[in-house]
Structure formats: C-alpha cells, structure tokens
Short mmCIF file of C-alpha atoms in Angstrom, two decimals:
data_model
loop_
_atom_site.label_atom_id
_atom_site.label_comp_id
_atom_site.label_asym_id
_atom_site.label_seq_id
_atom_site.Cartn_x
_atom_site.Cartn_y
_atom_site.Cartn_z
CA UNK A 498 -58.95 42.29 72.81
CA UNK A 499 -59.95 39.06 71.22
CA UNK A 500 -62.61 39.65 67.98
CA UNK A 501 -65.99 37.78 68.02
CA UNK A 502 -66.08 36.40 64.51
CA UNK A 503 -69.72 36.33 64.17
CA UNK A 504 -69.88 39.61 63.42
CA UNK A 505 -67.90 41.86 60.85
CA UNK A 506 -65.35 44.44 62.94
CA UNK A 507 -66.64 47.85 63.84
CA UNK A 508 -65.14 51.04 65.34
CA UNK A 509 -66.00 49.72 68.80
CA UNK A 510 -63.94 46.83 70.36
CA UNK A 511 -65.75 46.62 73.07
CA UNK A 512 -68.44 45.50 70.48
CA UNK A 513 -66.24 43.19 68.68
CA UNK A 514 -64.89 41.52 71.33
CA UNK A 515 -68.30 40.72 72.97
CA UNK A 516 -68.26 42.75 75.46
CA UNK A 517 -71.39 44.95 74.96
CA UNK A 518 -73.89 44.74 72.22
CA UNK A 519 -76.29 47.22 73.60
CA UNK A 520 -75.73 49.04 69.93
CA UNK A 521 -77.46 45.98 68.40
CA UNK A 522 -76.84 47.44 64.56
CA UNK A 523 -73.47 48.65 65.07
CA UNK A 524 -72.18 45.95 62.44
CA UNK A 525 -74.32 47.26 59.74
CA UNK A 526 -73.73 50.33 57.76
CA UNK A 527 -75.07 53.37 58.80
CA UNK A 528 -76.55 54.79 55.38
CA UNK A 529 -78.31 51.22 55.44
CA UNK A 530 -79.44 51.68 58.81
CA UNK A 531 -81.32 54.82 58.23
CA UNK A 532 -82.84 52.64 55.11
CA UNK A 533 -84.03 49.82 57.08
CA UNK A 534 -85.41 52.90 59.53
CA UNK A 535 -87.23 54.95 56.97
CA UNK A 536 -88.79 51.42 54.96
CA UNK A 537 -90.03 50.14 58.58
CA UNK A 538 -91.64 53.76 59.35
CA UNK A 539 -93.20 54.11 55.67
CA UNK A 540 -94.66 50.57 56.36
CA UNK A 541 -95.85 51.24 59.65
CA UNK A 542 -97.60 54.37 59.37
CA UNK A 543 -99.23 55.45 56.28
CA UNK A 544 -98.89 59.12 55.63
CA UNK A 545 -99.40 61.35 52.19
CA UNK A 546 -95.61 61.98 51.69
CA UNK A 547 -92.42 61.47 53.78
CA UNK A 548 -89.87 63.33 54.02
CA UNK A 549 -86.12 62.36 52.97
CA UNK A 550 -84.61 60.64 57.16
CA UNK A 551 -82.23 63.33 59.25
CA UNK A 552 -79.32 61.79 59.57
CA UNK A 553 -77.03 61.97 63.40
CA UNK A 554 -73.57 61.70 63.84
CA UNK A 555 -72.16 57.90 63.80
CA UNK A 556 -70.70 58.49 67.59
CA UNK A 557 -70.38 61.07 70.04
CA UNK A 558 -73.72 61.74 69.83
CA UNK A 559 -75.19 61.19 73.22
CA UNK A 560 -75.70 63.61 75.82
CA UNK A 561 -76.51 61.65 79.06
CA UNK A 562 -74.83 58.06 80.09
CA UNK A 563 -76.18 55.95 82.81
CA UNK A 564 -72.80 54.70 83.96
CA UNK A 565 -73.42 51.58 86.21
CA UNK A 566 -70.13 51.10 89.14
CA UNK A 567 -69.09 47.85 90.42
CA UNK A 568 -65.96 46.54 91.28
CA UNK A 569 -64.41 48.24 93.95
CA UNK A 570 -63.89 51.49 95.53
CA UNK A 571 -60.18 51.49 94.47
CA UNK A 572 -60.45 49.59 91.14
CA UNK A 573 -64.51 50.69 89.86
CA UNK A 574 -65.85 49.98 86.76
CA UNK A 575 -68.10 52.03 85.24
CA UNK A 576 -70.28 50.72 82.12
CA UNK A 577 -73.15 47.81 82.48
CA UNK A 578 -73.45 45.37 83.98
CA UNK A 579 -74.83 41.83 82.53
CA UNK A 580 -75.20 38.53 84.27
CA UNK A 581 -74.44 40.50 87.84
CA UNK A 582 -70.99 41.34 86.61
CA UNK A 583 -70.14 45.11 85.60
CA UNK A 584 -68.01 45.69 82.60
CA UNK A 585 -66.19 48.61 82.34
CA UNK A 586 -66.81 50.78 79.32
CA UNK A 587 -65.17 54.15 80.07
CA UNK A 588 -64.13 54.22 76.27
CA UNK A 589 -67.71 53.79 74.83
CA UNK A 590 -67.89 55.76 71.93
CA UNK A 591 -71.27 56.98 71.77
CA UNK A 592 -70.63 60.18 74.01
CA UNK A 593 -68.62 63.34 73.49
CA UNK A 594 -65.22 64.22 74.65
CA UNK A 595 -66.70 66.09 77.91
CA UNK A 596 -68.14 62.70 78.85
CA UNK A 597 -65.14 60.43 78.11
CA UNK A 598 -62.82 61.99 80.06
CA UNK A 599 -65.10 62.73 82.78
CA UNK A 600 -64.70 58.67 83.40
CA UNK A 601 -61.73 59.12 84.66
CA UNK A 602 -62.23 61.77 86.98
CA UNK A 603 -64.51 60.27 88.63
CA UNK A 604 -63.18 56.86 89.25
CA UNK A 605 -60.27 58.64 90.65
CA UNK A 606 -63.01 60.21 92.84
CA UNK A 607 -64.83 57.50 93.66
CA UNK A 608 -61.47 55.86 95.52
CA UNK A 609 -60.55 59.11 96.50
CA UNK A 610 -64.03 59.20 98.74
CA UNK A 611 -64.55 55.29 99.63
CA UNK A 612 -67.58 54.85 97.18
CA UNK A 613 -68.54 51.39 97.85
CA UNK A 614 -70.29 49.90 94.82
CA UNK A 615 -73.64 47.93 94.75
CA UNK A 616 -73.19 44.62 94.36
CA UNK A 617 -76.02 42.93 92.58
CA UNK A 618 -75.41 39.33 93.52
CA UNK A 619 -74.70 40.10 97.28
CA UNK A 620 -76.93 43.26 97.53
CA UNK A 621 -74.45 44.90 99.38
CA UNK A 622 -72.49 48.29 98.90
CA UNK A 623 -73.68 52.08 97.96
CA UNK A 624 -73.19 53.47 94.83
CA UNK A 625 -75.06 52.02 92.47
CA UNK A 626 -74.35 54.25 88.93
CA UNK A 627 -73.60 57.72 88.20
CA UNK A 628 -75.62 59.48 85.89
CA UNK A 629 -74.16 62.27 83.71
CA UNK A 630 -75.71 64.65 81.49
CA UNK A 631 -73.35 67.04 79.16
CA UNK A 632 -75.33 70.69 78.04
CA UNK A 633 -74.47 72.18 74.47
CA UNK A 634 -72.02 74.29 75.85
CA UNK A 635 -70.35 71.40 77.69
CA UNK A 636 -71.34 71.72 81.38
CA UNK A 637 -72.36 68.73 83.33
CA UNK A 638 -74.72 67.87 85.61
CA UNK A 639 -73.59 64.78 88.32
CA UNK A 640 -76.34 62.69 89.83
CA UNK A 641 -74.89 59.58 92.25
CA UNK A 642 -77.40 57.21 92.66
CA UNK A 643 -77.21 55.67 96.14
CA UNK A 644 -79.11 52.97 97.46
CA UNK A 645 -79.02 54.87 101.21
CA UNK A 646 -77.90 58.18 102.16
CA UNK A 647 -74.88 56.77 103.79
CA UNK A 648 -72.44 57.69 101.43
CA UNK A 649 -73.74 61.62 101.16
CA UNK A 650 -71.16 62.91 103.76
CA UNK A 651 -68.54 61.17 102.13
CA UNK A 652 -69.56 62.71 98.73
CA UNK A 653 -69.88 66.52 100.03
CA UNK A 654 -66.47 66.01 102.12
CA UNK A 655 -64.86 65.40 98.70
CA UNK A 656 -66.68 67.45 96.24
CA UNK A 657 -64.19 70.50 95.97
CA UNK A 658 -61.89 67.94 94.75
CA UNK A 659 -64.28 66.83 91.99
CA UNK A 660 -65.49 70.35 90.55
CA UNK A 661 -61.81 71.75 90.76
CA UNK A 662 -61.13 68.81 87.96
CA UNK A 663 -64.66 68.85 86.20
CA UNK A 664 -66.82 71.34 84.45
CA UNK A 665 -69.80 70.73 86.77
CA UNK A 666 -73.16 73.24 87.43
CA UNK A 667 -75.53 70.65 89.10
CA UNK A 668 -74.29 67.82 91.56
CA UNK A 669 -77.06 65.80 93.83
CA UNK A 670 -76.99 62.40 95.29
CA UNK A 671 -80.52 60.29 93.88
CA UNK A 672 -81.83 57.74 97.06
CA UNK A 673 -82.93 54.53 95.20
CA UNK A 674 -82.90 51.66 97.82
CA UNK A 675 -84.97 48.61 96.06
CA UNK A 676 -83.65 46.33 94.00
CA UNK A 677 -85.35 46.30 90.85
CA UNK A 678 -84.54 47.57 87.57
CA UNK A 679 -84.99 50.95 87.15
CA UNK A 680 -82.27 53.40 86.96
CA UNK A 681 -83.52 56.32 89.37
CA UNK A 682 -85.17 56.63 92.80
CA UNK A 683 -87.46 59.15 94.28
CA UNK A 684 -85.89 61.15 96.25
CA UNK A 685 -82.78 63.54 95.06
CA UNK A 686 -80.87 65.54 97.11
CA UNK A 687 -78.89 68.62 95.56
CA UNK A 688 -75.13 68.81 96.88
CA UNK A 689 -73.64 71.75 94.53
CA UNK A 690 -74.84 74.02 92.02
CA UNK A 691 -77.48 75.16 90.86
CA UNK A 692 -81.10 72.72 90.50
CA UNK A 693 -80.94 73.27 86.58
CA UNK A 694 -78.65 72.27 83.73
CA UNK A 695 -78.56 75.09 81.18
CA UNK A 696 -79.53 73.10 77.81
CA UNK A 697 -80.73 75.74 75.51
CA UNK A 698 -80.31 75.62 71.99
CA UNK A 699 -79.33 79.12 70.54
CA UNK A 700 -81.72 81.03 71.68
CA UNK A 701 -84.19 78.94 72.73
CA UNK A 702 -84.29 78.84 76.48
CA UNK A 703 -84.48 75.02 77.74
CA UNK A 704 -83.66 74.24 81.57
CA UNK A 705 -83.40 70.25 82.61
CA UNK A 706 -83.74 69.65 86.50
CA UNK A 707 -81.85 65.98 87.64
CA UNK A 708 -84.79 64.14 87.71
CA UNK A 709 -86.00 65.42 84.22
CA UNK A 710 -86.22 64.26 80.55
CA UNK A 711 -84.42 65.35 77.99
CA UNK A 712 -83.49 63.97 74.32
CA UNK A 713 -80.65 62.52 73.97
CA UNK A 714 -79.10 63.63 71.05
CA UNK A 715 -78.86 67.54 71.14
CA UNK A 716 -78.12 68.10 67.36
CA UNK A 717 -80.91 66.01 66.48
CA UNK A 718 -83.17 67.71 69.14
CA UNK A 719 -81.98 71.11 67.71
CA UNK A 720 -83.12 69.89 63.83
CA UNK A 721 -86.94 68.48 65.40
CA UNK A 722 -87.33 71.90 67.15
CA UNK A 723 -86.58 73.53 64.57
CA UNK A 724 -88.88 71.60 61.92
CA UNK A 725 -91.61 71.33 64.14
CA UNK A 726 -91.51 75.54 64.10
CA UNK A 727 -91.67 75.60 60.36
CA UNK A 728 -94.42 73.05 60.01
CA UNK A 729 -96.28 75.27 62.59
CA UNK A 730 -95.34 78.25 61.02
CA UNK A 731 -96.83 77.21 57.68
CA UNK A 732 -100.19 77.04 58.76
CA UNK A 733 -99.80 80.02 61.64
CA UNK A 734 -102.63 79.08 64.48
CA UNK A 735 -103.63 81.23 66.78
CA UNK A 736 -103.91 79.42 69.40
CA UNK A 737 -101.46 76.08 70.59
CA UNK A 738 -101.44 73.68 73.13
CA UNK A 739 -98.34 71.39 73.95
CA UNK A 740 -99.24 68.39 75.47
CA UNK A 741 -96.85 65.90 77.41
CA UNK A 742 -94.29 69.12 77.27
CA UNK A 743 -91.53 68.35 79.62
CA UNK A 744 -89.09 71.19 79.63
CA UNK A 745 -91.20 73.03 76.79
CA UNK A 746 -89.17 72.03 73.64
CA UNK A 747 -92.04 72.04 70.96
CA UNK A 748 -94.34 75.14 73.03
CA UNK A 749 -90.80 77.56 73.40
CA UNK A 750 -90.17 76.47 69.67
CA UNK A 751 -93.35 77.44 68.26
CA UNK A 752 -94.27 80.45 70.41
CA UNK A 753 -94.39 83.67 68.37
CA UNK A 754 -95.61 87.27 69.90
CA UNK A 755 -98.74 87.04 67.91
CA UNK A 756 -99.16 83.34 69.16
CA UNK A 757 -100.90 81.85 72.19
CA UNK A 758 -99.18 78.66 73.61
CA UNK A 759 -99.59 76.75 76.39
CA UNK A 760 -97.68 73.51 77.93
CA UNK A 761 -99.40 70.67 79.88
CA UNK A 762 -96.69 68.70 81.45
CA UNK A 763 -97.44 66.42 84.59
CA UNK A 764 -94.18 66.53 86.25
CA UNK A 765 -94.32 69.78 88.20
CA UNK A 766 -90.46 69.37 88.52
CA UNK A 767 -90.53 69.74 84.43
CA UNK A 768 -92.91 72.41 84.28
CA UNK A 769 -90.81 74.85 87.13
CA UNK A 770 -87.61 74.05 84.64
CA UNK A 771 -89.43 75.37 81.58
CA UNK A 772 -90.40 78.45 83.27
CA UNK A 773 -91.77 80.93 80.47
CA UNK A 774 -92.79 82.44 78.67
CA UNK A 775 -94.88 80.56 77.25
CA UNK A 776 -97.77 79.63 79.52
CA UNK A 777 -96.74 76.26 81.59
CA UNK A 778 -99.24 74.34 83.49
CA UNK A 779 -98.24 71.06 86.15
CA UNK A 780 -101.28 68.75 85.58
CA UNK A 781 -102.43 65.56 83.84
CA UNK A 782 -102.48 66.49 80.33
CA UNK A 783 -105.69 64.38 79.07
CA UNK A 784 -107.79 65.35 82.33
CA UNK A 785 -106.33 69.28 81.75
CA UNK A 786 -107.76 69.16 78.07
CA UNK A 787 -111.21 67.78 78.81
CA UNK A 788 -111.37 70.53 81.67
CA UNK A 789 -111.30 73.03 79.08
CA UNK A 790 -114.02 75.13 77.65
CA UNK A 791 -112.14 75.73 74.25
CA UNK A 792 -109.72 73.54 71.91
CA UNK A 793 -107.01 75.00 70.13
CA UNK A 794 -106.00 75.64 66.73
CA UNK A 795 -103.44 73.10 66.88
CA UNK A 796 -102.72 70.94 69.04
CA UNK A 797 -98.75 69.09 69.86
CA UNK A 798 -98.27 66.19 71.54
CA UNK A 799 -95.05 64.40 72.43
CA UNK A 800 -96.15 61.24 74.21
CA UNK A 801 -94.59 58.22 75.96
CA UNK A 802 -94.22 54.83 73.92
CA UNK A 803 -97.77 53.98 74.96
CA UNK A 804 -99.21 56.48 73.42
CA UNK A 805 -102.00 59.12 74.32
CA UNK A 806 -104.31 56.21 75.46
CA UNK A 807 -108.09 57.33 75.78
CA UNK A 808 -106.84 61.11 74.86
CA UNK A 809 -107.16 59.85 71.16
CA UNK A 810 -110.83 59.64 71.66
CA UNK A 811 -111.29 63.29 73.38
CA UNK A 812 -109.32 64.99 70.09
CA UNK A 813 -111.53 62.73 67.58
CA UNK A 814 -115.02 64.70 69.22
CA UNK A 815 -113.54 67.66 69.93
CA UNK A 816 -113.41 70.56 66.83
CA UNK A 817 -109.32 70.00 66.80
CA UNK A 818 -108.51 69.61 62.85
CA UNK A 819 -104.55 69.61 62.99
CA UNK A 820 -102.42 67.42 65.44
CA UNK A 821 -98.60 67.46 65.11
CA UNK A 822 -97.53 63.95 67.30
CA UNK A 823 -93.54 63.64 67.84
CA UNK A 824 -93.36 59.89 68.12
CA UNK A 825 -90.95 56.99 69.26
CA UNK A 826 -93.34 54.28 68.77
CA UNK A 827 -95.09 54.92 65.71
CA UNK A 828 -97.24 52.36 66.41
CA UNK A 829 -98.86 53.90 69.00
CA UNK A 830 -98.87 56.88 66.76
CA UNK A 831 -100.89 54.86 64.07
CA UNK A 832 -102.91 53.44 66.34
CA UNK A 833 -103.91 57.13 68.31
CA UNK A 834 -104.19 58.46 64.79
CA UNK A 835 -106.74 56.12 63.66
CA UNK A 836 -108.47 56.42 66.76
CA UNK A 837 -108.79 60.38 66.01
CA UNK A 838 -109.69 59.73 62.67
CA UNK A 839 -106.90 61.30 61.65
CA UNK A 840 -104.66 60.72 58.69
CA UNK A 841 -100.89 61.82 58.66
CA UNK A 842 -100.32 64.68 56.33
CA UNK A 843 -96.48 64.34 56.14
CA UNK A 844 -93.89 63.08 58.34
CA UNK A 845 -90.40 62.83 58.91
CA UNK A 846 -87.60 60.66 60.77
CA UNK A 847 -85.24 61.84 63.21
CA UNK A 848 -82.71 59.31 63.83
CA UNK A 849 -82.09 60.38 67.13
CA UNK A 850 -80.83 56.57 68.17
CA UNK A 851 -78.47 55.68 66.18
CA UNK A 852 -77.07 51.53 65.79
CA UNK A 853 -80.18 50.75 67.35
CA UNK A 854 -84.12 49.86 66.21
CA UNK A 855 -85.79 53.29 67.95
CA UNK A 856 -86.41 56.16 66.05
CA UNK A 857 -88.38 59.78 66.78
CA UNK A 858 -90.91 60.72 64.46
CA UNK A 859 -92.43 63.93 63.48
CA UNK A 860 -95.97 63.55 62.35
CA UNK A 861 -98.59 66.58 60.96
CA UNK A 862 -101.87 64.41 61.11
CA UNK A 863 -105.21 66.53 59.79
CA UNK A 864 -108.67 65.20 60.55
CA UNK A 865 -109.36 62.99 57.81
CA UNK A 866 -112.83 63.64 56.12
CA UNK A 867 -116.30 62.81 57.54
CA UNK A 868 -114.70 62.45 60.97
CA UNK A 869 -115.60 66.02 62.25
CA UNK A 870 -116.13 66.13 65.78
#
C-alpha cells in the first residue's frame, strides 16, 4: 500500500495511503488531540471551572458502522464511497472485533444471496449499505438498507445462513429509494429477532430500536451517564425532566425512588424502547414543556447540533434555576445559555469522537443573577 507523504504514518494504512481521511486528526497525537479539544471548548464556552477531558480508547471504539456496498454481488466492497467509487474498508480500525469480522460474513452473504449493490453513477442496483450496531455484550443488530423491497425475499431465503455464522438479535431490511444523501429511509421492515437491541450498561436498562439513536462510543456513554448522576445527585431535586431523551440515558441515570423523572422524546419509536420506569412521554419536547402547569427542579436536555431553538427563551421566564445541557455543538450551547441567562457552573469533555473535531459536552448551567424568571 503506497504511503501519502504529506502526512506522518499512522496505525491506519488505509489513512496513509489516501484512501480514507474521514479521521481527519488521525496524524496527530492523541494526548494533543484532547488538548486542542479541551483549549477550543474553554474558549468557546465560558464556564466557572472545567473539569480535567475523559479520555476514549485510540480505536475500537465505535459501536455502529454505516458500511456503504458497491462493487458487485460476488466481489462487494464495503466502506465509503467518494467520487461515486466505493472503497473497501473492512479493516477500519475504529470498531471492535465483533464488527471486523462481521465484514466478512457478510460479504460472503451478500454473494451467497445475489445482493446487487447501488450504483451511484448509474443509479442502478439494491443494496445500498448495511448498517451494524454491536451492544456491550456483543450482539448485533443488522439493518440492509435497500433502495426497493426487491431484494427482501432474497434476504429472508438466506438468513439462517447468516445468524448460524453471526451473533445477531435484530435483523430488518430499511426502504430508502431517493437518491440523496442521507443514510436511512422511512420505512423498516423487521426480518428476525427481536425489534430491540439490548444496550444496557450494568444495570441500567437501555433498549435501541433500528431506526433509533444511540452514542457511539459505549465506554464513553457509560462515563457521561454516570457523571451526569453524580452532578444530579449533588444537588438532589425533587422533581426532573429529560428533554430530547431518546432511549432515556440521562432520565434512567438519574432516577432515584425518592425522585420524580420524566422523558420528553419526540420519536415515539424512542420513547416505546425506553419503556420505564421512569415516566416516558412521545411528544415535541418544547411544545410538551410550555403545556405544563409546573417546571421542575432541574431540568436535562440533550439536544441536536442546532440547539434548543426558541426553548431557550421558555426556560429563561420560567422559575427553572438549574439546567444540565449534554452538548455536541457547544456553540449552540453558548448561545441557548445566554439566551436563558444562564451561566455554566462547571463542565466537562467527553471525547466521545475521537481523530476527529466533534466532541460531547456536559454542562451544569445555573440561572445567572438578576435573570429570574
């Protein structure tokens, strides 16, 4: 594999050759990394004190991979694709063993069934990327994305083969016929297994459904959990509301016996995988809050990059006094903060993305003086 010179040699020779650079800091050293990280965060968003940056593992670290097929049915490739042309990374070294060899498997599968893959120049062909998700206890869940439903009898007339050779709980075949840029479609329909992916954490109980979110690095996840519990814990509300709370990571974290909490998650999908206890409610989060006749204690939210958008303006006149945001865009964060009148209290990185610029945030923000609502 020839070595592109502009950049020092790393672990990855698919990186070094040229062949992917979709870890855009892989070339610089990881302790430095975390620096750059932690400087950018301190500069973007002023807070009282910052904690010392949790660290991930260099590699092996991510749980789901959005494996993209071309080629053909008896010689895939399964990686990206760039400039219409796939190229094959089935030795990336960002996922765990479970992952890796499940490449294999199922390129031996896709022949095995006739797969065609999607051709992005000629628009033509099936499969368009598989889309695998490993649990803590390393149990997958398979989703085929499909531009038609063509290809679904040919998937369920080979699937004993597949889960004979994998460990596999959930299998379902996603429908996404435009072409455009986005990795999922709508519609998803389940072929084996149960509709959850058991990804609880010790003993906290988290469910993921195929079309769900999830982060994607579990020990990480596992450490934010955890913190957020003991910031909570510290200050002991009542009364909690988890805003934007998916599969009810920060609510089932912070729920004690003594404790009311309640998750607002708009994804009903999301919100039947959580399950309870504690309290989980399908709706839009901002108009579920105004609807309300009380406010909380404290109040979690766990937003999109955007933000909370006019939500910022219902906390800063409402009698909330303690807001812990879990950001990846912290400045949204600063921006919704200052909105609130707000100030951050402490906060602390999670590099949950290694070798690239994102980062996840955890943020205790307290209603900064004269800005009662």
């Amino acid at each position: 594999m020839a070595t592109d010179n502009h950049f020092p040699l790393t672990p990855c020779g698919y990186f070094n050759a040229g062949l992917c650079r979709s870890c855009t800091h892989l070339a610089v050293p990881y302790r430095e990394q975390v620096a750059l990280k932690q400087r950018r965060a301190e500069e973007t968003l002023p807070c009282d004190e910052w904690f010392a940056p949790v660290e991930s593992a260099e590699f092996g670290f991510r749980n789901k991979a959005k494996i993209v097929v071309t080629g053909t049915p008896e010689h895939p490739r399964l990686g990206i694709v760039g400039d219409g042309r796939g190229q094959d990374l089935r030795d990336c070294l960002l996922y765990p063993p479970i992952i890796t060899a499940a490449h294999e498997t199922l390129a031996r599968f896709i022949a095995r069934a006739g797969l065609v893959p999607y051709s992005i120049p000629d628009r033509m062909g099936e499969l368009k990327s598989i889309i695998l998700t490993a649990s803590p206890i390393d149990r997958l869940m398979i989703r085929f994305v499909l531009r038609t439903e063509e290809l679904v009898p040919s998937l369920l007339a080979h699937l004993d083969w597949l889960v004979d050779r994998l460990p596999v709980d959930v299998v379902t075949a996603n429908i996404h016929p435009h072409h455009v840029a986005l990795p999922e479609g709508p519609t998803e329909i389940p072929l084996y297994g149960d509709d959850v992916l058991d990804m609880s954490l010790g003993p906290l109980d988290l469910r993921l459904r195929p079309q769900g979110f999830f982060q994607t690095n579990t020990d990480i996840t596992r450490v934010l959990y955890a913190t957020a519990a003991a910031w909570v814990d510290e200050t002991d509300p009542e009364e909690v509301w988890d805003l934007y709370c998916g599969v009810g990571g920060f609510a089932k974290s912070v729920a004690r016996p003594w404790r009311t909490v309640r998750g607002v998650e708009l994804s009903e999908d999301a919100v039947r995988a959580a399950g309870g206890p504690p309290t989980f409610i399908a709706a839009d989060a901002g108009l579920w809050a105004r609807q309300q006749d009380s406010a909380p204690d404290l109040l979690i939210v766990n937003p999109p990059r955007r933000g909370i958008g006019d939500l910022a303006e219902w906390i800063r006149d409402s009698p909330i006094d303690r807001v812990l945001y879990s950001s990846c865009n912290l400045r949204s964060a600063a921006d919704d903060l200052g909105t609130m009148g707000f100030r951050a209290v402490r906060a602390q990185l999670f590099d949950m993305f290694p070798h690239t610029g994102h980062m996840e945030c955890l943020i205790l923000a307290e209603r900064s003086t004269g800005s009662d609502g």
